[in-house]
């Protein structure tokens, strides 16, 4: 069925360390994945995306890795800063979703300790 | 930078009352969406809208819900008779050319509290 979920509900890291947030998806036909960041009191904000024909994509301080074999997605944040504290959602979109919608996972709350 | 705007930011209503949540999508976007997020939970799809009609809706979007684009800029979500379980943050979003393989641009949401 359609489901996108996360392994850990919370993650606490020291400022300056790297953060890794994980996500599992169940639909092997999914072909487009997105990470969103949600700060308190705001709507989700796009961070980075990746298509299923790639296994890695890099942005500014962020990297998304896709392992289609085990249906796993991760977001790596380099040199985590206090401003990175937020809830991070992975999301799935593509032809296989059966319609015009993006499906969100449960979210991981990232705490950055100074 | 263009953004999606939502009003009001907070709405308190009595159970059984009608509410209308308002959104102004990004001006050159063609597809519009409503999502909701119950406190501490994930963001759930409600409905997508294109060319003045619903493209898809979830099982949450029952007969109590409706959407409308009353003019060239606004996109509204109406809940006819609110229930306690409708209490949530409601997000409007838009995309440029379609819902497939497109990143969503979200507004800051309307916090709906049903008493």
PDB file of C-alpha atoms in Angstrom:
ATOM      1  CA  UNK A   1       0.000   0.000   0.000  1.00  0.00           C
ATOM      2  CA  UNK A   2       0.952   3.652   0.043  1.00  0.00           C
ATOM      3  CA  UNK A   3       2.879   4.634   3.119  1.00  0.00           C
ATOM      4  CA  UNK A   4       5.890   6.721   3.851  1.00  0.00           C
ATOM      5  CA  UNK A   5       7.249   6.580   7.343  1.00  0.00           C
ATOM      6  CA  UNK A   6      10.217   7.530   9.481  1.00  0.00           C
ATOM      7  CA  UNK A   7      12.397   5.421  11.735  1.00  0.00           C
ATOM      8  CA  UNK A   8      12.839   7.889  14.609  1.00  0.00           C
ATOM      9  CA  UNK A   9      10.437  10.525  15.895  1.00  0.00           C
ATOM     10  CA  UNK A  10      13.166  12.721  17.442  1.00  0.00           C
ATOM     11  CA  UNK A  11      16.841  13.348  16.851  1.00  0.00           C
ATOM     12  CA  UNK A  12      19.144  15.416  19.024  1.00  0.00           C
ATOM     13  CA  UNK A  13      22.539  16.540  17.699  1.00  0.00           C
ATOM     14  CA  UNK A  14      25.294  18.839  18.808  1.00  0.00           C
ATOM     15  CA  UNK A  15      25.756  22.038  16.889  1.00  0.00           C
ATOM     16  CA  UNK A  16      28.371  21.519  14.213  1.00  0.00           C
ATOM     17  CA  UNK A  17      27.803  17.779  13.943  1.00  0.00           C
ATOM     18  CA  UNK A  18      26.228  16.110  10.960  1.00  0.00           C
ATOM     19  CA  UNK A  19      22.594  14.984  11.147  1.00  0.00           C
ATOM     20  CA  UNK A  20      21.068  12.006   9.411  1.00  0.00           C
ATOM     21  CA  UNK A  21      17.303  11.637   9.204  1.00  0.00           C
ATOM     22  CA  UNK A  22      15.913   8.407   7.811  1.00  0.00           C
ATOM     23  CA  UNK A  23      12.744   7.457   6.007  1.00  0.00           C
ATOM     24  CA  UNK A  24      11.295   4.205   4.717  1.00  0.00           C
ATOM     25  CA  UNK A  25       8.753   3.906   1.969  1.00  0.00           C
ATOM     26  CA  UNK A  26       6.664   0.917   1.030  1.00  0.00           C
ATOM     27  CA  UNK A  27       5.742   1.459  -2.601  1.00  0.00           C
ATOM     28  CA  UNK A  28       8.558   0.153  -4.776  1.00  0.00           C
ATOM     29  CA  UNK A  29       7.102   1.974  -7.780  1.00  0.00           C
ATOM     30  CA  UNK A  30       7.520   5.414  -6.187  1.00  0.00           C
ATOM     31  CA  UNK A  31       9.673   7.589  -8.407  1.00  0.00           C
ATOM     32  CA  UNK A  32       9.960  10.988  -6.781  1.00  0.00           C
ATOM     33  CA  UNK A  33      10.827  11.898  -3.217  1.00  0.00           C
ATOM     34  CA  UNK A  34      10.983  15.174  -1.398  1.00  0.00           C
ATOM     35  CA  UNK A  35      12.217  16.372   1.982  1.00  0.00           C
ATOM     36  CA  UNK A  36      10.356  19.206   3.678  1.00  0.00           C
ATOM     37  CA  UNK A  37      11.311  21.195   6.735  1.00  0.00           C
ATOM     38  CA  UNK A  38       8.638  22.540   9.060  1.00  0.00           C
ATOM     39  CA  UNK A  39       9.528  25.178  11.605  1.00  0.00           C
ATOM     40  CA  UNK A  40       7.216  25.943  14.482  1.00  0.00           C
ATOM     41  CA  UNK A  41       4.093  27.776  13.367  1.00  0.00           C
ATOM     42  CA  UNK A  42       4.931  27.546   9.680  1.00  0.00           C
ATOM     43  CA  UNK A  43       4.034  25.416   6.713  1.00  0.00           C
ATOM     44  CA  UNK A  44       6.361  22.750   5.310  1.00  0.00           C
ATOM     45  CA  UNK A  45       9.174  24.172   3.223  1.00  0.00           C
ATOM     46  CA  UNK A  46      10.897  22.340   0.379  1.00  0.00           C
ATOM     47  CA  UNK A  47      14.496  21.347   1.071  1.00  0.00           C
ATOM     48  CA  UNK A  48      15.584  18.925  -1.602  1.00  0.00           C
ATOM     49  CA  UNK A  49      14.160  16.302  -3.933  1.00  0.00           C
ATOM     50  CA  UNK A  50      15.374  13.248  -5.770  1.00  0.00           C
ATOM     51  CA  UNK A  51      14.029  11.093  -8.568  1.00  0.00           C
ATOM     52  CA  UNK A  52      14.245   7.334  -8.555  1.00  0.00           C
ATOM     53  CA  UNK A  53      16.783   7.281 -11.371  1.00  0.00           C
ATOM     54  CA  UNK A  54      19.310   8.820  -8.957  1.00  0.00           C
ATOM     55  CA  UNK A  55      20.789   7.540  -5.709  1.00  0.00           C
ATOM     56  CA  UNK A  56      22.278  10.758  -4.403  1.00  0.00           C
ATOM     57  CA  UNK A  57      21.649  14.444  -4.740  1.00  0.00           C
ATOM     58  CA  UNK A  58      23.409  17.301  -3.020  1.00  0.00           C
ATOM     59  CA  UNK A  59      22.274  20.756  -2.117  1.00  0.00           C
ATOM     60  CA  UNK A  60      23.669  23.430   0.106  1.00  0.00           C
ATOM     61  CA  UNK A  61      24.683  21.552   3.295  1.00  0.00           C
ATOM     62  CA  UNK A  62      22.079  18.888   2.567  1.00  0.00           C
ATOM     63  CA  UNK A  63      22.338  15.576   0.790  1.00  0.00           C
ATOM     64  CA  UNK A  64      19.567  13.117   0.012  1.00  0.00           C
ATOM     65  CA  UNK A  65      20.379   9.456  -0.480  1.00  0.00           C
ATOM     66  CA  UNK A  66      18.015   6.967  -2.032  1.00  0.00           C
ATOM     67  CA  UNK A  67      18.391   3.222  -1.714  1.00  0.00           C
ATOM     68  CA  UNK A  68      15.751   1.627  -3.882  1.00  0.00           C
ATOM     69  CA  UNK A  69      16.820  -1.886  -2.985  1.00  0.00           C
ATOM     70  CA  UNK A  70      15.685  -1.478   0.598  1.00  0.00           C
ATOM     71  CA  UNK A  71      13.242   1.365  -0.082  1.00  0.00           C
ATOM     72  CA  UNK A  72      15.073   3.775   2.141  1.00  0.00           C
ATOM     73  CA  UNK A  73      15.598   7.518   1.943  1.00  0.00           C
ATOM     74  CA  UNK A  74      17.832   9.682   4.096  1.00  0.00           C
ATOM     75  CA  UNK A  75      18.546  13.362   4.580  1.00  0.00           C
ATOM     76  CA  UNK A  76      21.996  14.371   5.688  1.00  0.00           C
ATOM     77  CA  UNK A  77      22.600  17.840   7.069  1.00  0.00           C
ATOM     78  CA  UNK A  78      26.226  18.886   7.325  1.00  0.00           C
ATOM     79  CA  UNK A  79      27.470  21.078  10.171  1.00  0.00           C
ATOM     80  CA  UNK A  80      24.057  21.280  11.811  1.00  0.00           C
ATOM     81  CA  UNK A  81      23.116  24.732  13.047  1.00  0.00           C
ATOM     82  CA  UNK A  82      20.513  25.921  15.570  1.00  0.00           C
ATOM     83  CA  UNK A  83      18.438  27.172  12.663  1.00  0.00           C
ATOM     84  CA  UNK A  84      18.109  23.585  11.462  1.00  0.00           C
ATOM     85  CA  UNK A  85      15.941  22.747  14.469  1.00  0.00           C
ATOM     86  CA  UNK A  86      12.587  21.759  13.001  1.00  0.00           C
ATOM     87  CA  UNK A  87      10.437  18.793  12.017  1.00  0.00           C
ATOM     88  CA  UNK A  88      11.571  17.078   8.842  1.00  0.00           C
ATOM     89  CA  UNK A  89       9.169  15.172   6.627  1.00  0.00           C
ATOM     90  CA  UNK A  90       9.918  12.878   3.761  1.00  0.00           C
ATOM     91  CA  UNK A  91       7.246  12.780   1.090  1.00  0.00           C
ATOM     92  CA  UNK A  92       6.439  10.710  -1.932  1.00  0.00           C
ATOM     93  CA  UNK A  93       4.997  11.772  -5.227  1.00  0.00           C
ATOM     94  CA  UNK A  94       4.713  10.221  -8.638  1.00  0.00           C
ATOM     95  CA  UNK A  95       2.526   8.319 -11.033  1.00  0.00           C
ATOM     96  CA  UNK A  96       2.270   5.386  -8.688  1.00  0.00           C
ATOM     97  CA  UNK A  97       0.436   7.268  -5.991  1.00  0.00           C
ATOM     98  CA  UNK A  98      -2.810   6.685  -7.822  1.00  0.00           C
ATOM     99  CA  UNK A  99      -3.668  10.309  -8.151  1.00  0.00           C
ATOM    100  CA  UNK A 100      -2.651  13.892  -7.756  1.00  0.00           C
ATOM    101  CA  UNK A 101      -1.213  14.057  -4.282  1.00  0.00           C
ATOM    102  CA  UNK A 102       1.966  14.113  -2.262  1.00  0.00           C
ATOM    103  CA  UNK A 103       2.014  11.688   0.654  1.00  0.00           C
ATOM    104  CA  UNK A 104       3.890  12.714   3.769  1.00  0.00           C
ATOM    105  CA  UNK A 105       5.634  10.565   6.331  1.00  0.00           C
ATOM    106  CA  UNK A 106       5.249  10.953  10.081  1.00  0.00           C
ATOM    107  CA  UNK A 107       8.087  13.443  10.623  1.00  0.00           C
ATOM    108  CA  UNK A 108      11.273  13.581  12.683  1.00  0.00           C
ATOM    109  CA  UNK A 109      11.886  16.419  15.103  1.00  0.00           C
ATOM    110  CA  UNK A 110      15.490  17.587  15.031  1.00  0.00           C
ATOM    111  CA  UNK A 111      16.897  19.300  18.123  1.00  0.00           C
ATOM    112  CA  UNK A 112      20.210  21.084  17.802  1.00  0.00           C
ATOM    113  CA  UNK A 113      22.119  21.548  21.048  1.00  0.00           C
ATOM    114  CA  UNK A 114      24.407  24.529  21.338  1.00  0.00           C
TER     115      UNK A 114
ATOM    116  CA  UNK B   1       9.872  35.842  -3.301  1.00  0.00           C
ATOM    117  CA  UNK B   2       6.270  34.862  -4.117  1.00  0.00           C
ATOM    118  CA  UNK B   3       4.471  33.046  -1.372  1.00  0.00           C
ATOM    119  CA  UNK B   4       1.173  31.429  -0.532  1.00  0.00           C
ATOM    120  CA  UNK B   5      -0.803  33.480   1.965  1.00  0.00           C
ATOM    121  CA  UNK B   6      -3.526  32.195   4.263  1.00  0.00           C
ATOM    122  CA  UNK B   7      -6.099  33.955   6.400  1.00  0.00           C
ATOM    123  CA  UNK B   8      -6.955  33.922   9.196  1.00  0.00           C
ATOM    124  CA  UNK B   9      -3.950  32.553  11.034  1.00  0.00           C
ATOM    125  CA  UNK B  10      -6.216  31.365  13.842  1.00  0.00           C
ATOM    126  CA  UNK B  11      -9.921  30.541  13.791  1.00  0.00           C
ATOM    127  CA  UNK B  12     -11.987  29.532  16.785  1.00  0.00           C
ATOM    128  CA  UNK B  13     -15.486  28.238  16.197  1.00  0.00           C
ATOM    129  CA  UNK B  14     -18.260  26.402  17.925  1.00  0.00           C
ATOM    130  CA  UNK B  15     -19.099  22.842  16.949  1.00  0.00           C
ATOM    131  CA  UNK B  16     -21.688  22.786  14.180  1.00  0.00           C
ATOM    132  CA  UNK B  17     -20.729  26.179  12.793  1.00  0.00           C
ATOM    133  CA  UNK B  18     -19.513  26.792   9.271  1.00  0.00           C
ATOM    134  CA  UNK B  19     -15.995  28.060   8.670  1.00  0.00           C
ATOM    135  CA  UNK B  20     -14.263  29.304   5.557  1.00  0.00           C
ATOM    136  CA  UNK B  21     -10.506  29.221   5.335  1.00  0.00           C
ATOM    137  CA  UNK B  22      -8.928  31.455   2.749  1.00  0.00           C
ATOM    138  CA  UNK B  23      -5.821  31.173   0.654  1.00  0.00           C
ATOM    139  CA  UNK B  24      -4.121  33.186  -2.040  1.00  0.00           C
ATOM    140  CA  UNK B  25      -1.878  30.836  -4.039  1.00  0.00           C
ATOM    141  CA  UNK B  26       1.194  32.016  -5.901  1.00  0.00           C
ATOM    142  CA  UNK B  27      -0.063  33.984  -8.863  1.00  0.00           C
ATOM    143  CA  UNK B  28       1.266  31.914 -11.758  1.00  0.00           C
ATOM    144  CA  UNK B  29       0.508  28.568 -10.159  1.00  0.00           C
ATOM    145  CA  UNK B  30      -2.229  26.415 -11.627  1.00  0.00           C
ATOM    146  CA  UNK B  31      -2.773  23.619  -9.086  1.00  0.00           C
ATOM    147  CA  UNK B  32      -4.017  24.167  -5.581  1.00  0.00           C
ATOM    148  CA  UNK B  33      -4.242  21.929  -2.547  1.00  0.00           C
ATOM    149  CA  UNK B  34      -5.471  21.726   0.993  1.00  0.00           C
ATOM    150  CA  UNK B  35      -3.683  19.665   3.613  1.00  0.00           C
ATOM    151  CA  UNK B  36      -4.292  19.401   7.307  1.00  0.00           C
ATOM    152  CA  UNK B  37      -2.104  18.561  10.255  1.00  0.00           C
ATOM    153  CA  UNK B  38      -3.528  17.468  13.568  1.00  0.00           C
ATOM    154  CA  UNK B  39      -1.247  18.536  16.408  1.00  0.00           C
ATOM    155  CA  UNK B  40       1.901  16.447  16.502  1.00  0.00           C
ATOM    156  CA  UNK B  41       0.909  14.317  13.542  1.00  0.00           C
ATOM    157  CA  UNK B  42       1.825  14.159   9.911  1.00  0.00           C
ATOM    158  CA  UNK B  43       0.586  16.352   7.128  1.00  0.00           C
ATOM    159  CA  UNK B  44      -2.457  14.777   5.472  1.00  0.00           C
ATOM    160  CA  UNK B  45      -3.756  15.399   1.977  1.00  0.00           C
ATOM    161  CA  UNK B  46      -7.328  16.659   1.703  1.00  0.00           C
ATOM    162  CA  UNK B  47      -7.936  17.799  -1.852  1.00  0.00           C
ATOM    163  CA  UNK B  48      -6.335  18.993  -5.066  1.00  0.00           C
ATOM    164  CA  UNK B  49      -7.920  21.472  -7.448  1.00  0.00           C
ATOM    165  CA  UNK B  50      -7.234  22.407 -11.035  1.00  0.00           C
ATOM    166  CA  UNK B  51      -9.121  24.276 -13.711  1.00  0.00           C
ATOM    167  CA  UNK B  52     -11.992  25.037 -11.336  1.00  0.00           C
ATOM    168  CA  UNK B  53     -12.658  21.484 -10.340  1.00  0.00           C
ATOM    169  CA  UNK B  54     -11.463  18.925  -7.840  1.00  0.00           C
ATOM    170  CA  UNK B  55      -8.724  16.683  -9.229  1.00  0.00           C
ATOM    171  CA  UNK B  56      -8.578  14.310  -6.309  1.00  0.00           C
ATOM    172  CA  UNK B  57      -9.785  14.131  -2.752  1.00  0.00           C
ATOM    173  CA  UNK B  58      -9.007  11.934   0.213  1.00  0.00           C
ATOM    174  CA  UNK B  59     -11.410  10.018   2.403  1.00  0.00           C
ATOM    175  CA  UNK B  60     -11.128  12.811   4.955  1.00  0.00           C
ATOM    176  CA  UNK B  61     -12.691  15.228   2.469  1.00  0.00           C
ATOM    177  CA  UNK B  62     -16.305  14.207   2.993  1.00  0.00           C
ATOM    178  CA  UNK B  63     -19.536  16.034   2.178  1.00  0.00           C
ATOM    179  CA  UNK B  64     -18.905  18.558   4.937  1.00  0.00           C
ATOM    180  CA  UNK B  65     -15.952  19.941   3.004  1.00  0.00           C
ATOM    181  CA  UNK B  66     -15.954  21.987  -0.169  1.00  0.00           C
ATOM    182  CA  UNK B  67     -13.456  24.082  -2.082  1.00  0.00           C
ATOM    183  CA  UNK B  68     -13.910  27.015  -4.353  1.00  0.00           C
ATOM    184  CA  UNK B  69     -11.949  29.499  -6.394  1.00  0.00           C
ATOM    185  CA  UNK B  70     -14.372  32.409  -6.255  1.00  0.00           C
ATOM    186  CA  UNK B  71     -12.180  34.777  -8.232  1.00  0.00           C
ATOM    187  CA  UNK B  72      -8.806  34.867  -9.953  1.00  0.00           C
ATOM    188  CA  UNK B  73      -6.765  34.924  -6.791  1.00  0.00           C
ATOM    189  CA  UNK B  74      -8.524  33.268  -3.839  1.00  0.00           C
ATOM    190  CA  UNK B  75      -8.895  29.589  -3.053  1.00  0.00           C
ATOM    191  CA  UNK B  76     -11.157  28.654  -0.157  1.00  0.00           C
ATOM    192  CA  UNK B  77     -11.908  25.633   1.995  1.00  0.00           C
ATOM    193  CA  UNK B  78     -15.331  25.506   3.604  1.00  0.00           C
ATOM    194  CA  UNK B  79     -16.350  23.189   6.397  1.00  0.00           C
ATOM    195  CA  UNK B  80     -20.136  23.248   6.624  1.00  0.00           C
ATOM    196  CA  UNK B  81     -20.728  21.922  10.104  1.00  0.00           C
ATOM    197  CA  UNK B  82     -17.552  21.671  12.105  1.00  0.00           C
ATOM    198  CA  UNK B  83     -16.814  18.803  14.449  1.00  0.00           C
ATOM    199  CA  UNK B  84     -14.395  18.625  17.333  1.00  0.00           C
ATOM    200  CA  UNK B  85     -12.119  16.379  15.303  1.00  0.00           C
ATOM    201  CA  UNK B  86     -11.801  19.051  12.613  1.00  0.00           C
ATOM    202  CA  UNK B  87      -9.491  20.926  14.969  1.00  0.00           C
ATOM    203  CA  UNK B  88      -6.161  21.049  13.158  1.00  0.00           C
ATOM    204  CA  UNK B  89      -3.768  23.246  11.233  1.00  0.00           C
ATOM    205  CA  UNK B  90      -4.955  23.624   7.664  1.00  0.00           C
ATOM    206  CA  UNK B  91      -2.376  24.326   4.992  1.00  0.00           C
ATOM    207  CA  UNK B  92      -2.967  25.593   1.507  1.00  0.00           C
ATOM    208  CA  UNK B  93      -0.378  24.798  -1.160  1.00  0.00           C
ATOM    209  CA  UNK B  94       0.142  25.375  -4.848  1.00  0.00           C
ATOM    210  CA  UNK B  95       2.315  24.063  -7.666  1.00  0.00           C
ATOM    211  CA  UNK B  96       3.288  25.488 -10.999  1.00  0.00           C
ATOM    212  CA  UNK B  97       2.417  22.930 -13.606  1.00  0.00           C
ATOM    213  CA  UNK B  98       0.904  19.936 -11.882  1.00  0.00           C
ATOM    214  CA  UNK B  99       0.861  17.646  -8.876  1.00  0.00           C
ATOM    215  CA  UNK B 100       3.156  15.004 -10.291  1.00  0.00           C
ATOM    216  CA  UNK B 101       6.827  15.355  -9.428  1.00  0.00           C
ATOM    217  CA  UNK B 102       6.373  18.942  -8.350  1.00  0.00           C
ATOM    218  CA  UNK B 103       7.394  20.522  -5.078  1.00  0.00           C
ATOM    219  CA  UNK B 104       4.592  22.060  -3.090  1.00  0.00           C
ATOM    220  CA  UNK B 105       4.676  25.663  -1.921  1.00  0.00           C
ATOM    221  CA  UNK B 106       2.838  25.920   1.384  1.00  0.00           C
ATOM    222  CA  UNK B 107       1.273  28.797   3.227  1.00  0.00           C
ATOM    223  CA  UNK B 108       1.782  29.298   6.955  1.00  0.00           C
ATOM    224  CA  UNK B 109      -1.519  27.682   7.765  1.00  0.00           C
ATOM    225  CA  UNK B 110      -4.752  28.413   9.617  1.00  0.00           C
ATOM    226  CA  UNK B 111      -5.063  26.929  13.075  1.00  0.00           C
ATOM    227  CA  UNK B 112      -8.687  25.857  13.457  1.00  0.00           C
ATOM    228  CA  UNK B 113      -9.997  25.205  16.933  1.00  0.00           C
ATOM    229  CA  UNK B 114     -13.481  23.718  17.268  1.00  0.00           C
ATOM    230  CA  UNK B 115     -14.981  24.048  20.746  1.00  0.00           C
TER     231      UNK B 115
END
